[in-house]
Short mmCIF file of C-alpha atoms in Angstrom, two decimals:
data_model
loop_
_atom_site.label_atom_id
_atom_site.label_comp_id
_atom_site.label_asym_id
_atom_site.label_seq_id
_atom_site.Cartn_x
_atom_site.Cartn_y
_atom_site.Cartn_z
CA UNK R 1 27.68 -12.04 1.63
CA UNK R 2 28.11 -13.77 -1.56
CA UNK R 3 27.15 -16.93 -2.38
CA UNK R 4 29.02 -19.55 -5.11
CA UNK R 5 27.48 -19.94 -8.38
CA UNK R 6 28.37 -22.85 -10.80
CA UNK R 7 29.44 -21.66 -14.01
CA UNK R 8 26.29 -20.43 -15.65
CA UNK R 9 25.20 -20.46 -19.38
CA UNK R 10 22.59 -18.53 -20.55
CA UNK R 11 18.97 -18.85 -18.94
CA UNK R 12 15.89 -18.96 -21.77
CA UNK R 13 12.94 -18.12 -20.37
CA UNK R 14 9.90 -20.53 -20.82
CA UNK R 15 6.74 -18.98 -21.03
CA UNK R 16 4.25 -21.92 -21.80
CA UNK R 17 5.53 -24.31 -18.98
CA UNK R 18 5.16 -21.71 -16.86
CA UNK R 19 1.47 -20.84 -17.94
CA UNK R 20 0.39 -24.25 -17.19
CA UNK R 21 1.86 -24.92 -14.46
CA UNK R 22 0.44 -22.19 -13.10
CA UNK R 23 -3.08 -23.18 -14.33
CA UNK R 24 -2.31 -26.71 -12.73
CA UNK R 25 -1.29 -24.73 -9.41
CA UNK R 26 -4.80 -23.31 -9.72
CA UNK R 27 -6.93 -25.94 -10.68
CA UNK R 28 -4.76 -27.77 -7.50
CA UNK R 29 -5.66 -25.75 -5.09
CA UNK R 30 -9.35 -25.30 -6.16
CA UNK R 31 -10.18 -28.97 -6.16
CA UNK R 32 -9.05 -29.64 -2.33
CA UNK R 33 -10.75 -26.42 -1.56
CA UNK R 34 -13.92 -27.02 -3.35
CA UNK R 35 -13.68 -31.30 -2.30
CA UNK R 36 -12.18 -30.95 1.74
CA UNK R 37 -12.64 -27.35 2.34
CA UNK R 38 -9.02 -26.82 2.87
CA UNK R 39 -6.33 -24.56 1.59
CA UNK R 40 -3.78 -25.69 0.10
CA UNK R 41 -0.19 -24.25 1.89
CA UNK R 42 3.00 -26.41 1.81
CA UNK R 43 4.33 -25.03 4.98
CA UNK R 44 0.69 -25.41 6.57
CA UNK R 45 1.13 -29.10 5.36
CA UNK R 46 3.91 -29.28 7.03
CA UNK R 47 4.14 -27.55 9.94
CA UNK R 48 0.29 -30.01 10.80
CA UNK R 49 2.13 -32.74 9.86
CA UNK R 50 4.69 -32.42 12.97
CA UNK R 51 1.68 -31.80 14.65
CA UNK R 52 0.21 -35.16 14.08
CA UNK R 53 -2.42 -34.02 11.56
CA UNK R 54 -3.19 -36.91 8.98
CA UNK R 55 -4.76 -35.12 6.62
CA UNK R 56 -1.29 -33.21 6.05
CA UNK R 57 0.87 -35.84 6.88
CA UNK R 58 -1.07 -37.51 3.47
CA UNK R 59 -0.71 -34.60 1.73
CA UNK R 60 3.08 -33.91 2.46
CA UNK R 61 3.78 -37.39 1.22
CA UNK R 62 1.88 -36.51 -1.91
CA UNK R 63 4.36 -33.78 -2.49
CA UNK R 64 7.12 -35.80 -1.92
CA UNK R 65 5.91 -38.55 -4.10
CA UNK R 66 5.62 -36.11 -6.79
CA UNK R 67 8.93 -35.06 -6.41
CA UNK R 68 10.48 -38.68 -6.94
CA UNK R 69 7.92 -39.32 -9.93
CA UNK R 70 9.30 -35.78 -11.26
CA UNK R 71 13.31 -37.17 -10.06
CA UNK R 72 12.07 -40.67 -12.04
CA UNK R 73 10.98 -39.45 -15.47
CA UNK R 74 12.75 -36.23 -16.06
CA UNK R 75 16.03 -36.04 -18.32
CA UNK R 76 18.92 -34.57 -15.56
CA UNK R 77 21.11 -34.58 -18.76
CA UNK R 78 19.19 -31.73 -20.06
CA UNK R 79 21.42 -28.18 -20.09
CA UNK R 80 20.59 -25.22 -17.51
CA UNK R 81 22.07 -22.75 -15.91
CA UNK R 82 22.71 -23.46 -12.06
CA UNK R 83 23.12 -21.96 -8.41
CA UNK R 84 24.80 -23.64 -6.22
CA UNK R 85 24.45 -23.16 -2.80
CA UNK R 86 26.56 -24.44 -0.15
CA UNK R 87 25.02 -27.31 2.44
CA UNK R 88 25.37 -24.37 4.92
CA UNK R 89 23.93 -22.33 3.32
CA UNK R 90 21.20 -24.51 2.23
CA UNK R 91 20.29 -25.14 5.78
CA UNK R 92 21.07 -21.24 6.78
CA UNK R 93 17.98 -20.38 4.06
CA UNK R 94 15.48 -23.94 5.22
CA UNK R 95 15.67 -22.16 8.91
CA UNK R 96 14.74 -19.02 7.90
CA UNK R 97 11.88 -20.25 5.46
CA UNK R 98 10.67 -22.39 8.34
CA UNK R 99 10.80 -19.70 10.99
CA UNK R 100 9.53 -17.27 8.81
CA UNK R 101 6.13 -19.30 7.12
CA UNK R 102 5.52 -20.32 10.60
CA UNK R 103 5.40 -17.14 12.09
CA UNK R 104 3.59 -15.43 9.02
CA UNK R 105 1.43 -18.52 9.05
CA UNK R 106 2.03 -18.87 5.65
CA UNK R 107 4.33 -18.48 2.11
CA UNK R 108 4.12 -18.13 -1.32
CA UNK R 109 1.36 -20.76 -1.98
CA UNK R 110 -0.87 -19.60 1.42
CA UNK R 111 -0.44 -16.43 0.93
CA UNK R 112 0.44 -15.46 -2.73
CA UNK R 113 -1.96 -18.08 -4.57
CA UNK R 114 -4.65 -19.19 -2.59
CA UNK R 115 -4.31 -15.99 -0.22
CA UNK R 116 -4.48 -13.09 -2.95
CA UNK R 117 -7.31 -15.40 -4.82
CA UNK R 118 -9.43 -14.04 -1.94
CA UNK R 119 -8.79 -10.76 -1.47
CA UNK R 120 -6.88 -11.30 1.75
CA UNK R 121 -5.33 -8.32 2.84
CA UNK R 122 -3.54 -10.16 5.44
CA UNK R 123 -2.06 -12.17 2.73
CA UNK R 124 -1.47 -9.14 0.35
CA UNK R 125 0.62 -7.46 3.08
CA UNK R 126 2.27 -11.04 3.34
CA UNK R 127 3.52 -11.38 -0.34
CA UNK R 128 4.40 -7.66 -0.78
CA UNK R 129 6.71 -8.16 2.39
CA UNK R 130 8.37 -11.16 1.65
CA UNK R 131 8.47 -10.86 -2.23
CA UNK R 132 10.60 -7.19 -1.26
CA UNK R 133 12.69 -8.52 0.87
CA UNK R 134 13.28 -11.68 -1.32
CA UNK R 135 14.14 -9.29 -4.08
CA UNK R 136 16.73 -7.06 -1.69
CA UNK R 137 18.35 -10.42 -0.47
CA UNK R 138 18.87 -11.51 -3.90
CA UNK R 139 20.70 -8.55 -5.06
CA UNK R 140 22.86 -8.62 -2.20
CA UNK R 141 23.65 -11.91 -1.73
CA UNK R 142 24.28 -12.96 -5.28
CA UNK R 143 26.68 -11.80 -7.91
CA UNK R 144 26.37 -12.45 -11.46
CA UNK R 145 23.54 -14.64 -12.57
CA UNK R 146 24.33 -14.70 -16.31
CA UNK R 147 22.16 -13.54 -18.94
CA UNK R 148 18.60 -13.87 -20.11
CA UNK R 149 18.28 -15.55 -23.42
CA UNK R 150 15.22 -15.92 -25.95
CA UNK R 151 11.72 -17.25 -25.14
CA UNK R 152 11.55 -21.10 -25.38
CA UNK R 153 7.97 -22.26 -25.91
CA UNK R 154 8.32 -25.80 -25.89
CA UNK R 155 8.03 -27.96 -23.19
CA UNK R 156 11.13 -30.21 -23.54
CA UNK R 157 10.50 -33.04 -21.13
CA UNK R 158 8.25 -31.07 -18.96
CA UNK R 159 5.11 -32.45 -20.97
CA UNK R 160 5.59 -35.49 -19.00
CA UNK R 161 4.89 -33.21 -15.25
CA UNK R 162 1.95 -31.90 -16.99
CA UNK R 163 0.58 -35.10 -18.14
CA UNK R 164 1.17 -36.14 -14.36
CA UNK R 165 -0.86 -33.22 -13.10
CA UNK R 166 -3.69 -33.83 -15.40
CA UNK R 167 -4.18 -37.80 -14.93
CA UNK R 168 -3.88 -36.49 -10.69
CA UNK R 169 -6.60 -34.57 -11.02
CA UNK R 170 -8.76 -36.42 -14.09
CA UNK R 171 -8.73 -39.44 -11.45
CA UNK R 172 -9.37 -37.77 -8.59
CA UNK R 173 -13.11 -35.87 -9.84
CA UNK R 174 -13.87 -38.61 -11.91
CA UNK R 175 -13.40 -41.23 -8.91
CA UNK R 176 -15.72 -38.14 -7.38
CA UNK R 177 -18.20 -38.04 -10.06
CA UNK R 178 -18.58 -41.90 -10.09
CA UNK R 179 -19.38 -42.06 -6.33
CA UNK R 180 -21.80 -38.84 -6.33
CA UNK R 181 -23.20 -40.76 -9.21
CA UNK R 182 -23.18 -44.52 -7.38
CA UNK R 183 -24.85 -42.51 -4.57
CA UNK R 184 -27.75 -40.76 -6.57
CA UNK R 185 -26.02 -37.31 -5.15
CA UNK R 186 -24.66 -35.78 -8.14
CA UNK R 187 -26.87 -34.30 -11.13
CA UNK R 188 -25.65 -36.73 -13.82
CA UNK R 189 -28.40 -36.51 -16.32
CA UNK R 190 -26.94 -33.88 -17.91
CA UNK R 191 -23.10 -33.46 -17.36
CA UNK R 192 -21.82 -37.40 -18.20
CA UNK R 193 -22.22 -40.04 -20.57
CA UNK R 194 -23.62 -43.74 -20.24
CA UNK R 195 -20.45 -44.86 -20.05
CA UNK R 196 -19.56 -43.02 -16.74
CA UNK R 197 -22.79 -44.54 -15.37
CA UNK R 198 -21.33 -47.71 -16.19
CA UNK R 199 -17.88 -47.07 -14.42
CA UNK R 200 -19.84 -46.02 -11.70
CA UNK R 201 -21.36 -49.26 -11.10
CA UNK R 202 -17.90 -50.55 -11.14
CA UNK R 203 -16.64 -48.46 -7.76
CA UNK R 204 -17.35 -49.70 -4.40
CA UNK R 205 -18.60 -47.82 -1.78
CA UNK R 206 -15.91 -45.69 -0.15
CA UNK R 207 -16.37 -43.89 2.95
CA UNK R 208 -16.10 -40.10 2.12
CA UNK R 209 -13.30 -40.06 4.80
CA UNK R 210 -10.72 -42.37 2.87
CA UNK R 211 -11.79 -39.86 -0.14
CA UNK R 212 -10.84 -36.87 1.84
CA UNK R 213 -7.24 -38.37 2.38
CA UNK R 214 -7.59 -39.11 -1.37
CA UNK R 215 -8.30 -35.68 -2.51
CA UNK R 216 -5.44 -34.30 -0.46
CA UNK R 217 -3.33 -37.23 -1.72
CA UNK R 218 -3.94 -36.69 -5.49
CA UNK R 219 -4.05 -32.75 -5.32
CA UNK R 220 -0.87 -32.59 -3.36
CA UNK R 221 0.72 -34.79 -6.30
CA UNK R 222 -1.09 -32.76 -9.31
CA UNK R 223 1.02 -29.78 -7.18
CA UNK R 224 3.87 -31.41 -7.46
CA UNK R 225 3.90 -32.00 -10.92
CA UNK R 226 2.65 -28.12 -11.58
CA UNK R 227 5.89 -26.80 -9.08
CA UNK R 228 7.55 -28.34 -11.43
CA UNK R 229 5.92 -27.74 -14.66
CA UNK R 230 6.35 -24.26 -13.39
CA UNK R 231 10.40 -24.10 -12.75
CA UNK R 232 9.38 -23.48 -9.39
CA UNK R 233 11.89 -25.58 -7.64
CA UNK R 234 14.49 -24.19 -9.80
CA UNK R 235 16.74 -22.33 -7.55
CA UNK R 236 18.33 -20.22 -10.98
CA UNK R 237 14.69 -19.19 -11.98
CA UNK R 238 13.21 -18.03 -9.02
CA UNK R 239 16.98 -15.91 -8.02
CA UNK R 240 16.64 -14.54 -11.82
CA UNK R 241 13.03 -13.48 -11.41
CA UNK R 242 13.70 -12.25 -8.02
CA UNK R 243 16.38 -10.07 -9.87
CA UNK R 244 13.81 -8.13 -11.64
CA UNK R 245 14.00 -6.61 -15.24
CA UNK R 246 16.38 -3.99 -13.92
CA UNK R 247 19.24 -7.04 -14.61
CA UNK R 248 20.33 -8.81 -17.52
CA UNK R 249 19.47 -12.22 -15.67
CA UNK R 250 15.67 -11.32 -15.35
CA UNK R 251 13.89 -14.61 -16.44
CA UNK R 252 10.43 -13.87 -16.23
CA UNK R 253 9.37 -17.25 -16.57
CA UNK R 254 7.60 -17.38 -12.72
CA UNK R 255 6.01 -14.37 -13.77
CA UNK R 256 4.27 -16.49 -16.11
CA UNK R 257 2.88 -18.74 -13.39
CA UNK R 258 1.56 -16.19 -11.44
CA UNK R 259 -0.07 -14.43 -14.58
CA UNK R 260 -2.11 -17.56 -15.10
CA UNK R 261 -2.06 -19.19 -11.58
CA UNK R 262 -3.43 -16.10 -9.62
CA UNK R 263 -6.38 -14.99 -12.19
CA UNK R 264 -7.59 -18.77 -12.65
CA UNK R 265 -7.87 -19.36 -9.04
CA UNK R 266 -9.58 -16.15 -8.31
CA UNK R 267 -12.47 -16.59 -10.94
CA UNK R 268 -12.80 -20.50 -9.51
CA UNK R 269 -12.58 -18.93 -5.96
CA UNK R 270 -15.42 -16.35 -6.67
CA UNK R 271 -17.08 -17.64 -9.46
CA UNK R 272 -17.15 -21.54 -8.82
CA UNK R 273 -17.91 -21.95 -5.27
CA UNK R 274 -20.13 -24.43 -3.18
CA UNK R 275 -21.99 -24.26 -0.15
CA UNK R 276 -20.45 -26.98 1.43
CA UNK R 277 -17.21 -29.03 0.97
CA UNK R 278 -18.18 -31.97 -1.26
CA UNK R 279 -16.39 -34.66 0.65
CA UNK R 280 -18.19 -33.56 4.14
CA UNK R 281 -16.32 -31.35 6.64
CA UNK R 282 -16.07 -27.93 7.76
CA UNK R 283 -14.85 -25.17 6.03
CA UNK R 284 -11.24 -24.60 6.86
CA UNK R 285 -10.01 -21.08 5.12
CA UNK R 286 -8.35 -18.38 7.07
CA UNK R 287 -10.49 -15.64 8.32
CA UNK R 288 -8.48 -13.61 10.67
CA UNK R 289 -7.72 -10.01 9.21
CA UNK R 290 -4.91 -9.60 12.05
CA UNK R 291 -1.66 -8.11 10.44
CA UNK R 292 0.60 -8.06 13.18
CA UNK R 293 4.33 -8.63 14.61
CA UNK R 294 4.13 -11.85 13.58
CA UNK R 295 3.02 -11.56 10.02
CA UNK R 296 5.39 -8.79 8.99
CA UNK R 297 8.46 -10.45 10.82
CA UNK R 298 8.05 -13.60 9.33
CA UNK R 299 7.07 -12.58 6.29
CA UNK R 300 10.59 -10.68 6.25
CA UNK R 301 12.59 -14.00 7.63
CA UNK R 302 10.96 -16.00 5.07
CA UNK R 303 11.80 -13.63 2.23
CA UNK R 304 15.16 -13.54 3.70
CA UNK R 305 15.50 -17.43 3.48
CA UNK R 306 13.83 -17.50 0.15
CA UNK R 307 16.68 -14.82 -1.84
CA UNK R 308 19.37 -16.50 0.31
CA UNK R 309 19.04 -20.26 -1.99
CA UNK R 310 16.27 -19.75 -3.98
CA UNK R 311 13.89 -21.98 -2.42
CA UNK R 312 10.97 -21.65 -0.08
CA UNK R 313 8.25 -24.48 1.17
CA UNK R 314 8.72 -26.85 -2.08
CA UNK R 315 11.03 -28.46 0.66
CA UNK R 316 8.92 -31.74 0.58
CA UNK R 317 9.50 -31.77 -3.51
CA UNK R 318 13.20 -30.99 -3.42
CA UNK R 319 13.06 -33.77 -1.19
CA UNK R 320 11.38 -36.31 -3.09
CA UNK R 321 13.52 -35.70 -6.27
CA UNK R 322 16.67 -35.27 -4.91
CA UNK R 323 16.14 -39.05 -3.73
CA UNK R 324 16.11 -40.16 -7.30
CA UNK R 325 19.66 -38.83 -8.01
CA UNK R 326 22.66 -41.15 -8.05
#
């Protein structure tokens, strides 16, 4: 099975967007651990949100939110190489993505970034399934993905998703810091100024429950941004870096995210933990080391769906962007 591709130009790879946005992926998914307690996993957002979870129902509209600001303030006139997929096929790949992270119970931001962070086997057995079958389904599926060009280290218009992910998260632990500070619970003698003090006095008392749906609000959105940042949604990057160096399409710009996504949020994982979730709650990482049926199948359907279109749980994103186009 072959799948249409638009006439493609050559693909530069782009090293420094994909650096940080895989340090905003990180620093995402460490500050709703570290604040809620929670992991952050688009398809676990999801999949709770049909559930009637609030928590994830907030932090799926975060994502999508993010995709529209993304849709809103990016230049679509800029030049890069496309795949195009047919609406069949779009939907073909979305069902087997969906099958596949629910019965794996996970995808490539449970398993491979905050999963591997920990040391999860289950989630190492996860990503080494579903990233080889991606990688299979991509070579079969797909015929010529054009060439890989020089590295581009600027960041064209994508400074504008990183300034997004930083002023997501910059609000959200400094409406924290206030509040700890407001409430006498944070050790502020040493860490901020006068002038935080000040702002402090300035913020009314919020109940730490309306902060817990901020925190998954704001790091959803700083996610957003970073998926972006990252080329993540891009359905050419991730089928080029699915095709591996062994083709003249290899854009190893993803490989970039992961190289400074997956170290950062291991030493914050290990290194810069707290006893308790700072916003109140319990604890709620994955413990089970089960790897069963379940995980390997769906880890298979999901890599299947994923090197079909080139697109896995950033579903909410693609969403919320592709309402900004005419």
């Amino acid at each position: 099975m072959l799948l249409h591709q638009s006439e493609i130009t050559e693909s530069r790879p782009k090293p420094l967007q994909g650096l940080l946005g895989g340090i905003g992926i990180a620093l995402s998914v460490h500050s709703l651990l570290v604040l809620n307690g929670s992991v952050l996993g688009v398809s676990g957002f999801v999949h709770r949100s049909l559930r009637g979870d609030k928590a994830a129902m907030v932090s799926t509209v975060g994502l999508v939110l993010g995709g529209i600001a993304v849709g809103i303030v990016s230049n679509a006139d800029t030049p890069e190489p496309r795949t195009v997929s047919s609406l069949l096929q779009m939907m073909f790949s979305g069902l087997l993505v969906g099958i596949g992270t629910r019965l794996a119970n996970g995808c490539t931001s449970g398993h491979m970034i905050c999963g591997l962070s920990r040391f999860s086997l289950r989630s190492l057995v996860a990503t080494t399934t579903f990233f080889a079958i991606a990688v299979a389904t991509t070579h079969f599926a797909h015929g010529a993905l054009g060439t890989s060009g020089s590295l581009d280290w600027t960041l064209d218009n994508q400074g504008r998703q990183f300034l997004g992910a930083i002023l997501s998260l910059g609000a959200l632990w400094l409406a924290y810091t206030c509040l700890a500070i407001k409430n006498g619970t944070g050790n502020s003698s040493k860490l901020v100024s006068r002038q935080i003090h000040s702002c402090a006095n300035l913020v009314p008392n919020i109940p730490k429950s309306i902060l817990r749906y901020l925190a998954s609000f704001l790091t959803s959105l700083a996610f957003a941004f970073s998926l972006f940042l990252g080329n993540m949604v891009d359905p050419h990057k991730v089928l080029t870096f699915l095709a591996l160096p062994l083709s003249s399409a290899f854009d190893p710009t993803l490989a970039f995210v992961a190289g400074s996504a997956l170290p950062l949020a291991t030493l914050l994982y290990w290194y810069v933990r707290v006893e308790q979730p700072k916003l109140g709650g319990k604890w709620n990482i994955p413990t089970s080391p089960k790897i069963d049926w379940r995980l390997i199948l769906g880890s298979a359907i999901f890599g299947i769906g994923w090197g079909i279109a080139g697109i896995c749980r950033t579903l909410p994103v693609d969403l919320g962007s592709n309402i900004t186009k005419p």
